[in-house]
Amino acid sequence: MKLKVLKTWVSKDFTIIFQASPVAPKELGLPKKIHMLLDLRQQSLGLRLTDEKPASATANHAFIQILRKHIHSFTIKDILKDEGGNIYIPLLGGTGGESFWFIKLAHSKPPLASLIDPENTVHVSFGQKGTFTKKHDLSEKVDWSALKSVFDELLINLKPKAEAEADDEEGDDEPAPGEVPIPEEQRELASRLKRKLKTTKKNLEKMRSELPGDGEAKRSRIEAQHLQQFAYLIKSEAHELVIEGIQTSTGDDIRVPLDPDLTAGQNIEAAFARTRKLERKTQ
């Protein structure tokens, strides 16, 4: 059993998201796509698997950009935990070698996710306190032999849901005592309509969740305007521009994600383009 990671995002509620395709026996009844969520909110530390994609996720984030720069494709075969509650996720590439990158989800307040290379160098960390791209060595070397696997425990949470849905569909075909049996053709038609209705509802919920709110569009415009105003602060190859609250119109710190491969002017154009796209969706 392993998860082949297809896409990666970061949501606005401090959650790193991996969309993956499970490589597992069909009898396990797992969904075709699984989303692994690394929750970095202080009140809900942890990692979980779900078959539903969270709303308002973006790949335009330093953590994702650095991850993609160094690891183009990878699979997850295990999720490990130490006695202190820290979680470790090896990111296995296609080379087949013993060395690998990994993510550490620190059991801290607030939680902190770090991307670490095979030499134990931290390349980027992300949490509620911000995104940190200054490279440094991991304080302690990981003793992989002392870690406990929690992969199966996370997968179990997905199975009952799939089994319960299957049981519900099977139960609908059984006539209640005293009822006239429904002809086979009508049962098949009812079953198809039920599945179609379920799919339609799920698609509508997904479309509704992906629609940005007015607040998100306004936040994007504020970020774009501040990026334009403080463009002189942008450093070469930076993944983020941090503007302190004492300088902003809102009085709060503003963090604007940057593409290190673009110039300052191109980043400003991209920021306003994102804003216009969000505003069109809310009209």
PDB file of C-alpha atoms in Angstrom:
ATOM      1  CA  MET A   1       0.000   0.000   0.000  1.00  0.00           C
ATOM      2  CA  LYS A   2       1.340   3.419  -0.975  1.00  0.00           C
ATOM      3  CA  LEU A   3       0.128   6.860  -2.032  1.00  0.00           C
ATOM      4  CA  LYS A   4       1.303   8.289  -5.350  1.00  0.00           C
ATOM      5  CA  VAL A   5       1.211  12.062  -4.885  1.00  0.00           C
ATOM      6  CA  LEU A   6      -0.358  13.913  -7.828  1.00  0.00           C
ATOM      7  CA  LYS A   7      -0.717  17.531  -6.676  1.00  0.00           C
ATOM      8  CA  THR A   8       0.271  19.709  -3.724  1.00  0.00           C
ATOM      9  CA  TRP A   9      -1.355  22.846  -2.315  1.00  0.00           C
ATOM     10  CA  VAL A  10      -1.554  25.088   0.750  1.00  0.00           C
ATOM     11  CA  SER A  11      -4.959  26.281   1.994  1.00  0.00           C
ATOM     12  CA  LYS A  12      -5.671  29.602   3.673  1.00  0.00           C
ATOM     13  CA  ASP A  13      -6.348  27.853   7.005  1.00  0.00           C
ATOM     14  CA  PHE A  14      -2.681  26.791   7.386  1.00  0.00           C
ATOM     15  CA  THR A  15      -3.055  23.296   5.964  1.00  0.00           C
ATOM     16  CA  ILE A  16      -0.677  21.583   3.521  1.00  0.00           C
ATOM     17  CA  ILE A  17      -2.571  19.320   1.124  1.00  0.00           C
ATOM     18  CA  PHE A  18      -1.302  16.350  -0.884  1.00  0.00           C
ATOM     19  CA  GLN A  19      -3.680  14.923  -3.486  1.00  0.00           C
ATOM     20  CA  ALA A  20      -2.711  11.281  -4.020  1.00  0.00           C
ATOM     21  CA  SER A  21      -3.806   8.158  -5.831  1.00  0.00           C
ATOM     22  CA  PRO A  22      -3.704   5.043  -3.617  1.00  0.00           C
ATOM     23  CA  VAL A  23      -1.837   2.035  -5.015  1.00  0.00           C
ATOM     24  CA  ALA A  24      -3.612  -0.740  -3.114  1.00  0.00           C
ATOM     25  CA  PRO A  25      -5.730  -3.889  -3.591  1.00  0.00           C
ATOM     26  CA  LYS A  26      -9.273  -3.119  -4.803  1.00  0.00           C
ATOM     27  CA  GLU A  27     -10.806  -5.099  -1.944  1.00  0.00           C
ATOM     28  CA  LEU A  28      -9.720  -2.355   0.471  1.00  0.00           C
ATOM     29  CA  GLY A  29     -12.423  -0.168  -1.057  1.00  0.00           C
ATOM     30  CA  LEU A  30     -10.350   3.034  -0.942  1.00  0.00           C
ATOM     31  CA  PRO A  31     -11.381   6.143  -2.932  1.00  0.00           C
ATOM     32  CA  LYS A  32      -9.645   6.772  -6.268  1.00  0.00           C
ATOM     33  CA  LYS A  33      -8.180   9.995  -4.888  1.00  0.00           C
ATOM     34  CA  ILE A  34      -7.133  10.698  -1.313  1.00  0.00           C
ATOM     35  CA  HIS A  35      -6.198  14.046   0.209  1.00  0.00           C
ATOM     36  CA  MET A  36      -3.587  14.038   2.951  1.00  0.00           C
ATOM     37  CA  LEU A  37      -3.940  17.096   5.187  1.00  0.00           C
ATOM     38  CA  LEU A  38      -1.105  18.421   7.354  1.00  0.00           C
ATOM     39  CA  ASP A  39      -3.014  20.636   9.763  1.00  0.00           C
ATOM     40  CA  LEU A  40      -0.879  23.460  11.191  1.00  0.00           C
ATOM     41  CA  ARG A  41      -3.538  25.109  13.360  1.00  0.00           C
ATOM     42  CA  GLN A  42      -2.704  25.126  17.036  1.00  0.00           C
ATOM     43  CA  GLN A  43      -6.107  23.827  18.100  1.00  0.00           C
ATOM     44  CA  SER A  44      -6.078  20.834  15.751  1.00  0.00           C
ATOM     45  CA  LEU A  45      -2.552  19.469  15.484  1.00  0.00           C
ATOM     46  CA  GLY A  46      -2.192  16.423  13.327  1.00  0.00           C
ATOM     47  CA  LEU A  47      -2.451  14.689  10.030  1.00  0.00           C
ATOM     48  CA  ARG A  48      -5.493  13.065   8.480  1.00  0.00           C
ATOM     49  CA  LEU A  49      -6.674  11.454   5.262  1.00  0.00           C
ATOM     50  CA  THR A  50      -9.924  12.371   3.528  1.00  0.00           C
ATOM     51  CA  ASP A  51     -11.600  11.813   0.151  1.00  0.00           C
ATOM     52  CA  GLU A  52     -12.725  15.453  -0.044  1.00  0.00           C
ATOM     53  CA  LYS A  53     -10.554  18.333  -1.281  1.00  0.00           C
ATOM     54  CA  PRO A  54     -10.563  21.401   0.992  1.00  0.00           C
ATOM     55  CA  ALA A  55     -11.611  24.703  -0.566  1.00  0.00           C
ATOM     56  CA  SER A  56      -9.438  27.735  -1.369  1.00  0.00           C
ATOM     57  CA  ALA A  57      -6.146  25.912  -1.862  1.00  0.00           C
ATOM     58  CA  THR A  58      -3.222  27.356  -3.842  1.00  0.00           C
ATOM     59  CA  ALA A  59       0.118  26.121  -5.158  1.00  0.00           C
ATOM     60  CA  ASN A  60       1.521  29.665  -5.073  1.00  0.00           C
ATOM     61  CA  HIS A  61       3.370  29.250  -1.781  1.00  0.00           C
ATOM     62  CA  ALA A  62       7.057  29.033  -0.844  1.00  0.00           C
ATOM     63  CA  PHE A  63       6.705  25.596   0.784  1.00  0.00           C
ATOM     64  CA  ILE A  64       5.128  24.108  -2.355  1.00  0.00           C
ATOM     65  CA  GLN A  65       7.503  25.874  -4.756  1.00  0.00           C
ATOM     66  CA  ILE A  66      10.611  24.650  -2.930  1.00  0.00           C
ATOM     67  CA  LEU A  67       9.172  21.143  -2.643  1.00  0.00           C
ATOM     68  CA  ARG A  68       8.469  21.001  -6.383  1.00  0.00           C
ATOM     69  CA  LYS A  69      11.878  22.454  -7.215  1.00  0.00           C
ATOM     70  CA  HIS A  70      13.727  19.612  -5.483  1.00  0.00           C
ATOM     71  CA  ILE A  71      11.245  16.710  -5.791  1.00  0.00           C
ATOM     72  CA  HIS A  72       9.308  16.461  -9.060  1.00  0.00           C
ATOM     73  CA  SER A  73       7.399  13.279  -8.173  1.00  0.00           C
ATOM     74  CA  PHE A  74       7.228  11.056  -5.123  1.00  0.00           C
ATOM     75  CA  THR A  75       5.233   8.422  -3.290  1.00  0.00           C
ATOM     76  CA  ILE A  76       4.400   7.976   0.386  1.00  0.00           C
ATOM     77  CA  LYS A  77       4.729   4.430   1.700  1.00  0.00           C
ATOM     78  CA  ASP A  78       4.636   5.167   5.410  1.00  0.00           C
ATOM     79  CA  ILE A  79       3.821   7.837   7.989  1.00  0.00           C
ATOM     80  CA  LEU A  80       5.797   7.662  11.221  1.00  0.00           C
ATOM     81  CA  LYS A  81       5.539   9.135  14.697  1.00  0.00           C
ATOM     82  CA  ASP A  82       7.988   9.473  17.599  1.00  0.00           C
ATOM     83  CA  GLU A  83       7.316   9.429  21.341  1.00  0.00           C
ATOM     84  CA  GLY A  84       7.138  13.222  21.430  1.00  0.00           C
ATOM     85  CA  GLY A  85       4.251  13.304  18.944  1.00  0.00           C
ATOM     86  CA  ASN A  86       6.312  14.549  15.981  1.00  0.00           C
ATOM     87  CA  ILE A  87       5.239  13.111  12.611  1.00  0.00           C
ATOM     88  CA  TYR A  88       7.653  12.154   9.815  1.00  0.00           C
ATOM     89  CA  ILE A  89       6.670  11.572   6.178  1.00  0.00           C
ATOM     90  CA  PRO A  90       9.370  10.113   3.873  1.00  0.00           C
ATOM     91  CA  LEU A  91       8.993  11.377   0.294  1.00  0.00           C
ATOM     92  CA  LEU A  92      10.258   8.547  -1.896  1.00  0.00           C
ATOM     93  CA  GLY A  93      11.324   9.356  -5.456  1.00  0.00           C
ATOM     94  CA  GLY A  94      11.834   6.993  -8.357  1.00  0.00           C
ATOM     95  CA  THR A  95      15.599   6.542  -7.935  1.00  0.00           C
ATOM     96  CA  GLY A  96      15.279   3.574  -5.581  1.00  0.00           C
ATOM     97  CA  GLY A  97      18.165   4.807  -3.438  1.00  0.00           C
ATOM     98  CA  GLU A  98      18.322   4.762   0.343  1.00  0.00           C
ATOM     99  CA  SER A  99      18.456   8.561   0.694  1.00  0.00           C
ATOM    100  CA  PHE A 100      15.225  10.549   0.614  1.00  0.00           C
ATOM    101  CA  TRP A 101      13.689  13.893   1.489  1.00  0.00           C
ATOM    102  CA  PHE A 102      11.088  14.007   4.236  1.00  0.00           C
ATOM    103  CA  ILE A 103       8.622  16.296   5.969  1.00  0.00           C
ATOM    104  CA  LYS A 104       8.628  16.731   9.732  1.00  0.00           C
ATOM    105  CA  LEU A 105       5.401  17.909  11.353  1.00  0.00           C
ATOM    106  CA  ALA A 106       6.626  19.149  14.727  1.00  0.00           C
ATOM    107  CA  HIS A 107       4.387  18.674  17.762  1.00  0.00           C
ATOM    108  CA  SER A 108       4.870  22.281  18.853  1.00  0.00           C
ATOM    109  CA  LYS A 109       2.629  25.235  19.683  1.00  0.00           C
ATOM    110  CA  PRO A 110       1.811  26.187  17.017  1.00  0.00           C
ATOM    111  CA  PRO A 111       2.736  23.172  14.844  1.00  0.00           C
ATOM    112  CA  LEU A 112       5.484  23.600  12.243  1.00  0.00           C
ATOM    113  CA  ALA A 113       6.017  21.656   9.005  1.00  0.00           C
ATOM    114  CA  SER A 114       9.580  21.446   7.662  1.00  0.00           C
ATOM    115  CA  LEU A 115      10.958  20.098   4.372  1.00  0.00           C
ATOM    116  CA  ILE A 116      14.268  18.325   5.012  1.00  0.00           C
ATOM    117  CA  ASP A 117      16.793  16.866   2.557  1.00  0.00           C
ATOM    118  CA  PRO A 118      18.747  13.566   2.936  1.00  0.00           C
ATOM    119  CA  GLU A 119      21.619  15.458   4.608  1.00  0.00           C
ATOM    120  CA  ASN A 120      19.299  16.682   7.401  1.00  0.00           C
ATOM    121  CA  THR A 121      19.220  20.256   6.079  1.00  0.00           C
ATOM    122  CA  VAL A 122      15.939  22.130   6.540  1.00  0.00           C
ATOM    123  CA  HIS A 123      15.085  24.024   3.328  1.00  0.00           C
ATOM    124  CA  VAL A 124      11.752  25.590   4.314  1.00  0.00           C
ATOM    125  CA  SER A 125       9.425  25.620   7.318  1.00  0.00           C
ATOM    126  CA  PHE A 126       5.805  26.740   7.430  1.00  0.00           C
ATOM    127  CA  GLY A 127       3.379  27.393  10.270  1.00  0.00           C
ATOM    128  CA  GLN A 128       1.113  30.034  11.781  1.00  0.00           C
ATOM    129  CA  LYS A 129       4.129  32.188  12.643  1.00  0.00           C
ATOM    130  CA  GLY A 130       5.153  32.403   8.992  1.00  0.00           C
ATOM    131  CA  THR A 131       7.250  30.802   6.272  1.00  0.00           C
ATOM    132  CA  PHE A 132      10.991  30.464   6.842  1.00  0.00           C
ATOM    133  CA  THR A 133      13.328  29.770   3.914  1.00  0.00           C
ATOM    134  CA  LYS A 134      16.733  30.191   5.564  1.00  0.00           C
ATOM    135  CA  LYS A 135      18.545  26.851   5.373  1.00  0.00           C
ATOM    136  CA  HIS A 136      19.774  25.282   8.605  1.00  0.00           C
ATOM    137  CA  ASP A 137      20.603  21.855   9.992  1.00  0.00           C
ATOM    138  CA  LEU A 138      17.950  19.843  11.819  1.00  0.00           C
ATOM    139  CA  SER A 139      18.679  20.066  15.549  1.00  0.00           C
ATOM    140  CA  GLU A 140      18.598  16.297  16.073  1.00  0.00           C
ATOM    141  CA  LYS A 141      19.216  13.466  13.630  1.00  0.00           C
ATOM    142  CA  VAL A 142      16.151  11.269  13.158  1.00  0.00           C
ATOM    143  CA  ASP A 143      16.388   7.741  14.571  1.00  0.00           C
ATOM    144  CA  TRP A 144      14.131   6.049  12.027  1.00  0.00           C
ATOM    145  CA  SER A 145      14.303   2.675  13.774  1.00  0.00           C
ATOM    146  CA  ALA A 146      12.673   4.165  16.896  1.00  0.00           C
ATOM    147  CA  LEU A 147       9.630   5.550  15.087  1.00  0.00           C
ATOM    148  CA  LYS A 148       6.174   3.962  15.059  1.00  0.00           C
ATOM    149  CA  SER A 149       4.065   3.656  11.899  1.00  0.00           C
ATOM    150  CA  VAL A 150       0.608   5.282  12.025  1.00  0.00           C
ATOM    151  CA  PHE A 151      -0.200   4.795   8.329  1.00  0.00           C
ATOM    152  CA  ASP A 152      -2.717   1.976   8.843  1.00  0.00           C
ATOM    153  CA  GLU A 153      -4.532   3.919  11.579  1.00  0.00           C
ATOM    154  CA  LEU A 154      -5.075   6.833   9.189  1.00  0.00           C
ATOM    155  CA  LEU A 155      -6.306   4.555   6.392  1.00  0.00           C
ATOM    156  CA  ILE A 156      -8.866   2.904   8.675  1.00  0.00           C
ATOM    157  CA  ASN A 157     -10.716   6.227   8.923  1.00  0.00           C
ATOM    158  CA  LEU A 158     -11.422   6.067   5.182  1.00  0.00           C
ATOM    159  CA  LYS A 159     -12.697   2.476   5.054  1.00  0.00           C
ATOM    160  CA  PRO A 160     -15.853   2.593   7.220  1.00  0.00           C
ATOM    161  CA  LYS A 161     -17.282   5.433   5.127  1.00  0.00           C
ATOM    162  CA  ALA A 162     -16.911   3.478   1.886  1.00  0.00           C
ATOM    163  CA  GLU A 163     -18.277   0.299   3.492  1.00  0.00           C
ATOM    164  CA  ALA A 164     -21.256   2.144   5.004  1.00  0.00           C
ATOM    165  CA  GLU A 165     -22.193   3.624   1.632  1.00  0.00           C
ATOM    166  CA  ALA A 166     -22.033   0.175   0.046  1.00  0.00           C
ATOM    167  CA  ASP A 167     -24.223  -1.257   2.820  1.00  0.00           C
ATOM    168  CA  ASP A 168     -26.793   1.508   2.297  1.00  0.00           C
ATOM    169  CA  GLU A 169     -27.033   0.787  -1.422  1.00  0.00           C
ATOM    170  CA  GLU A 170     -27.410  -2.936  -0.836  1.00  0.00           C
ATOM    171  CA  GLY A 171     -30.070  -2.385   1.821  1.00  0.00           C
ATOM    172  CA  ASP A 172     -32.226  -0.346  -0.546  1.00  0.00           C
ATOM    173  CA  ASP A 173     -32.761  -3.438  -2.715  1.00  0.00           C
ATOM    174  CA  GLU A 174     -34.310  -5.474   0.102  1.00  0.00           C
ATOM    175  CA  PRO A 175     -38.140  -5.154   0.236  1.00  0.00           C
ATOM    176  CA  ALA A 176     -39.683  -4.632   3.657  1.00  0.00           C
ATOM    177  CA  PRO A 177     -41.981  -7.358   5.040  1.00  0.00           C
ATOM    178  CA  GLY A 178     -45.419  -7.182   3.394  1.00  0.00           C
ATOM    179  CA  GLU A 179     -44.259  -4.984   0.506  1.00  0.00           C
ATOM    180  CA  VAL A 180     -44.673  -5.977  -3.134  1.00  0.00           C
ATOM    181  CA  PRO A 181     -41.237  -6.764  -4.664  1.00  0.00           C
ATOM    182  CA  ILE A 182     -40.024  -4.116  -7.105  1.00  0.00           C
ATOM    183  CA  PRO A 183     -39.249  -5.403 -10.630  1.00  0.00           C
ATOM    184  CA  GLU A 184     -35.547  -5.783 -11.442  1.00  0.00           C
ATOM    185  CA  GLU A 185     -35.607  -3.120 -14.192  1.00  0.00           C
ATOM    186  CA  GLN A 186     -37.120  -0.538 -11.843  1.00  0.00           C
ATOM    187  CA  ARG A 187     -34.570  -1.339  -9.140  1.00  0.00           C
ATOM    188  CA  GLU A 188     -31.711  -0.856 -11.601  1.00  0.00           C
ATOM    189  CA  LEU A 189     -33.185   2.438 -12.821  1.00  0.00           C
ATOM    190  CA  ALA A 190     -33.669   3.677  -9.244  1.00  0.00           C
ATOM    191  CA  SER A 191     -30.102   2.682  -8.396  1.00  0.00           C
ATOM    192  CA  ARG A 192     -28.709   4.580 -11.408  1.00  0.00           C
ATOM    193  CA  LEU A 193     -30.754   7.675 -10.566  1.00  0.00           C
ATOM    194  CA  LYS A 194     -29.605   7.539  -6.962  1.00  0.00           C
ATOM    195  CA  ARG A 195     -25.948   7.363  -8.010  1.00  0.00           C
ATOM    196  CA  LYS A 196     -26.433  10.206 -10.503  1.00  0.00           C
ATOM    197  CA  LEU A 197     -28.109  12.372  -7.844  1.00  0.00           C
ATOM    198  CA  LYS A 198     -25.298  11.653  -5.405  1.00  0.00           C
ATOM    199  CA  THR A 199     -22.662  12.587  -8.011  1.00  0.00           C
ATOM    200  CA  THR A 200     -24.526  15.787  -8.925  1.00  0.00           C
ATOM    201  CA  LYS A 201     -24.785  16.854  -5.276  1.00  0.00           C
ATOM    202  CA  LYS A 202     -21.089  16.187  -4.737  1.00  0.00           C
ATOM    203  CA  ASN A 203     -20.132  18.219  -7.826  1.00  0.00           C
ATOM    204  CA  LEU A 204     -22.346  21.121  -6.741  1.00  0.00           C
ATOM    205  CA  GLU A 205     -20.820  21.110  -3.256  1.00  0.00           C
ATOM    206  CA  LYS A 206     -17.330  21.117  -4.760  1.00  0.00           C
ATOM    207  CA  MET A 207     -18.160  24.016  -7.106  1.00  0.00           C
ATOM    208  CA  ARG A 208     -19.726  25.963  -4.237  1.00  0.00           C
ATOM    209  CA  SER A 209     -16.706  25.400  -1.980  1.00  0.00           C
ATOM    210  CA  GLU A 210     -14.290  26.580  -4.677  1.00  0.00           C
ATOM    211  CA  LEU A 211     -16.053  29.905  -5.172  1.00  0.00           C
ATOM    212  CA  PRO A 212     -14.069  32.653  -3.427  1.00  0.00           C
ATOM    213  CA  GLY A 213     -15.826  34.964  -1.015  1.00  0.00           C
ATOM    214  CA  ASP A 214     -15.751  38.760  -1.089  1.00  0.00           C
ATOM    215  CA  GLY A 215     -13.234  38.723   1.751  1.00  0.00           C
ATOM    216  CA  GLU A 216     -10.750  36.659  -0.218  1.00  0.00           C
ATOM    217  CA  ALA A 217     -10.944  38.984  -3.231  1.00  0.00           C
ATOM    218  CA  LYS A 218     -10.493  42.060  -1.011  1.00  0.00           C
ATOM    219  CA  ARG A 219      -7.511  40.464   0.740  1.00  0.00           C
ATOM    220  CA  SER A 220      -5.938  39.670  -2.632  1.00  0.00           C
ATOM    221  CA  ARG A 221      -6.336  43.286  -3.813  1.00  0.00           C
ATOM    222  CA  ILE A 222      -4.815  44.626  -0.596  1.00  0.00           C
ATOM    223  CA  GLU A 223      -1.852  42.275  -1.040  1.00  0.00           C
ATOM    224  CA  ALA A 224      -1.383  43.324  -4.682  1.00  0.00           C
ATOM    225  CA  GLN A 225      -1.535  47.033  -3.814  1.00  0.00           C
ATOM    226  CA  HIS A 226       0.991  46.649  -0.999  1.00  0.00           C
ATOM    227  CA  LEU A 227       3.256  44.568  -3.228  1.00  0.00           C
ATOM    228  CA  GLN A 228       3.230  47.407  -5.763  1.00  0.00           C
ATOM    229  CA  GLN A 229       3.862  50.023  -3.075  1.00  0.00           C
ATOM    230  CA  PHE A 230       6.728  48.143  -1.409  1.00  0.00           C
ATOM    231  CA  ALA A 231       8.260  46.557  -4.512  1.00  0.00           C
ATOM    232  CA  TYR A 232      11.653  47.997  -3.545  1.00  0.00           C
ATOM    233  CA  LEU A 233      11.734  45.570  -0.591  1.00  0.00           C
ATOM    234  CA  ILE A 234      11.587  42.479  -2.818  1.00  0.00           C
ATOM    235  CA  LYS A 235      14.826  40.504  -2.614  1.00  0.00           C
ATOM    236  CA  SER A 236      16.244  38.380  -5.402  1.00  0.00           C
ATOM    237  CA  GLU A 237      14.838  34.805  -5.493  1.00  0.00           C
ATOM    238  CA  ALA A 238      12.530  35.544  -2.528  1.00  0.00           C
ATOM    239  CA  HIS A 239       9.463  33.350  -2.074  1.00  0.00           C
ATOM    240  CA  GLU A 240       7.559  35.865   0.061  1.00  0.00           C
ATOM    241  CA  LEU A 241       7.424  39.566   0.883  1.00  0.00           C
ATOM    242  CA  VAL A 242       6.638  40.373   4.520  1.00  0.00           C
ATOM    243  CA  ILE A 243       5.404  43.912   5.237  1.00  0.00           C
ATOM    244  CA  GLU A 244       5.193  44.806   8.929  1.00  0.00           C
ATOM    245  CA  GLY A 245       1.931  46.121  10.331  1.00  0.00           C
ATOM    246  CA  ILE A 246       3.465  49.496  11.174  1.00  0.00           C
ATOM    247  CA  GLN A 247       3.823  50.114   7.415  1.00  0.00           C
ATOM    248  CA  THR A 248       0.518  48.682   6.153  1.00  0.00           C
ATOM    249  CA  SER A 249      -2.869  50.349   5.729  1.00  0.00           C
ATOM    250  CA  THR A 250      -4.552  47.586   7.751  1.00  0.00           C
ATOM    251  CA  GLY A 251      -2.232  47.759  10.751  1.00  0.00           C
ATOM    252  CA  ASP A 252      -1.511  44.027  10.446  1.00  0.00           C
ATOM    253  CA  ASP A 253       1.473  42.226   8.964  1.00  0.00           C
ATOM    254  CA  ILE A 254       0.914  41.336   5.311  1.00  0.00           C
ATOM    255  CA  ARG A 255       2.602  38.333   3.670  1.00  0.00           C
ATOM    256  CA  VAL A 256       2.547  38.255  -0.120  1.00  0.00           C
ATOM    257  CA  PRO A 257       3.675  35.028  -1.870  1.00  0.00           C
ATOM    258  CA  LEU A 258       6.208  35.533  -4.680  1.00  0.00           C
ATOM    259  CA  ASP A 259       7.445  33.475  -7.601  1.00  0.00           C
ATOM    260  CA  PRO A 260      11.273  33.543  -7.319  1.00  0.00           C
ATOM    261  CA  ASP A 261      11.606  32.973 -11.081  1.00  0.00           C
ATOM    262  CA  LEU A 262       9.782  36.236 -11.878  1.00  0.00           C
ATOM    263  CA  THR A 263      10.970  39.834 -11.641  1.00  0.00           C
ATOM    264  CA  ALA A 264       9.400  42.270  -9.186  1.00  0.00           C
ATOM    265  CA  GLY A 265       7.289  43.762 -11.978  1.00  0.00           C
ATOM    266  CA  GLN A 266       6.106  40.351 -13.170  1.00  0.00           C
ATOM    267  CA  ASN A 267       5.136  39.379  -9.610  1.00  0.00           C
ATOM    268  CA  ILE A 268       3.094  42.579  -9.325  1.00  0.00           C
ATOM    269  CA  GLU A 269       1.334  41.857 -12.634  1.00  0.00           C
ATOM    270  CA  ALA A 270       0.615  38.283 -11.495  1.00  0.00           C
ATOM    271  CA  ALA A 271      -0.790  39.532  -8.166  1.00  0.00           C
ATOM    272  CA  PHE A 272      -3.229  41.915  -9.866  1.00  0.00           C
ATOM    273  CA  ALA A 273      -4.185  39.212 -12.392  1.00  0.00           C
ATOM    274  CA  ARG A 274      -5.079  36.851  -9.503  1.00  0.00           C
ATOM    275  CA  THR A 275      -7.098  39.639  -7.901  1.00  0.00           C
ATOM    276  CA  ARG A 276      -9.094  40.360 -11.066  1.00  0.00           C
ATOM    277  CA  LYS A 277      -9.815  36.645 -11.472  1.00  0.00           C
ATOM    278  CA  LEU A 278     -11.152  36.400  -7.903  1.00  0.00           C
ATOM    279  CA  GLU A 279     -13.237  39.548  -8.320  1.00  0.00           C
ATOM    280  CA  ARG A 280     -14.831  38.197 -11.518  1.00  0.00           C
ATOM    281  CA  LYS A 281     -15.822  35.008  -9.692  1.00  0.00           C
ATOM    282  CA  THR A 282     -17.576  36.970  -6.940  1.00  0.00           C
ATOM    283  CA  GLN A 283     -19.566  39.206  -9.304  1.00  0.00           C
TER     284      GLN A 283
END
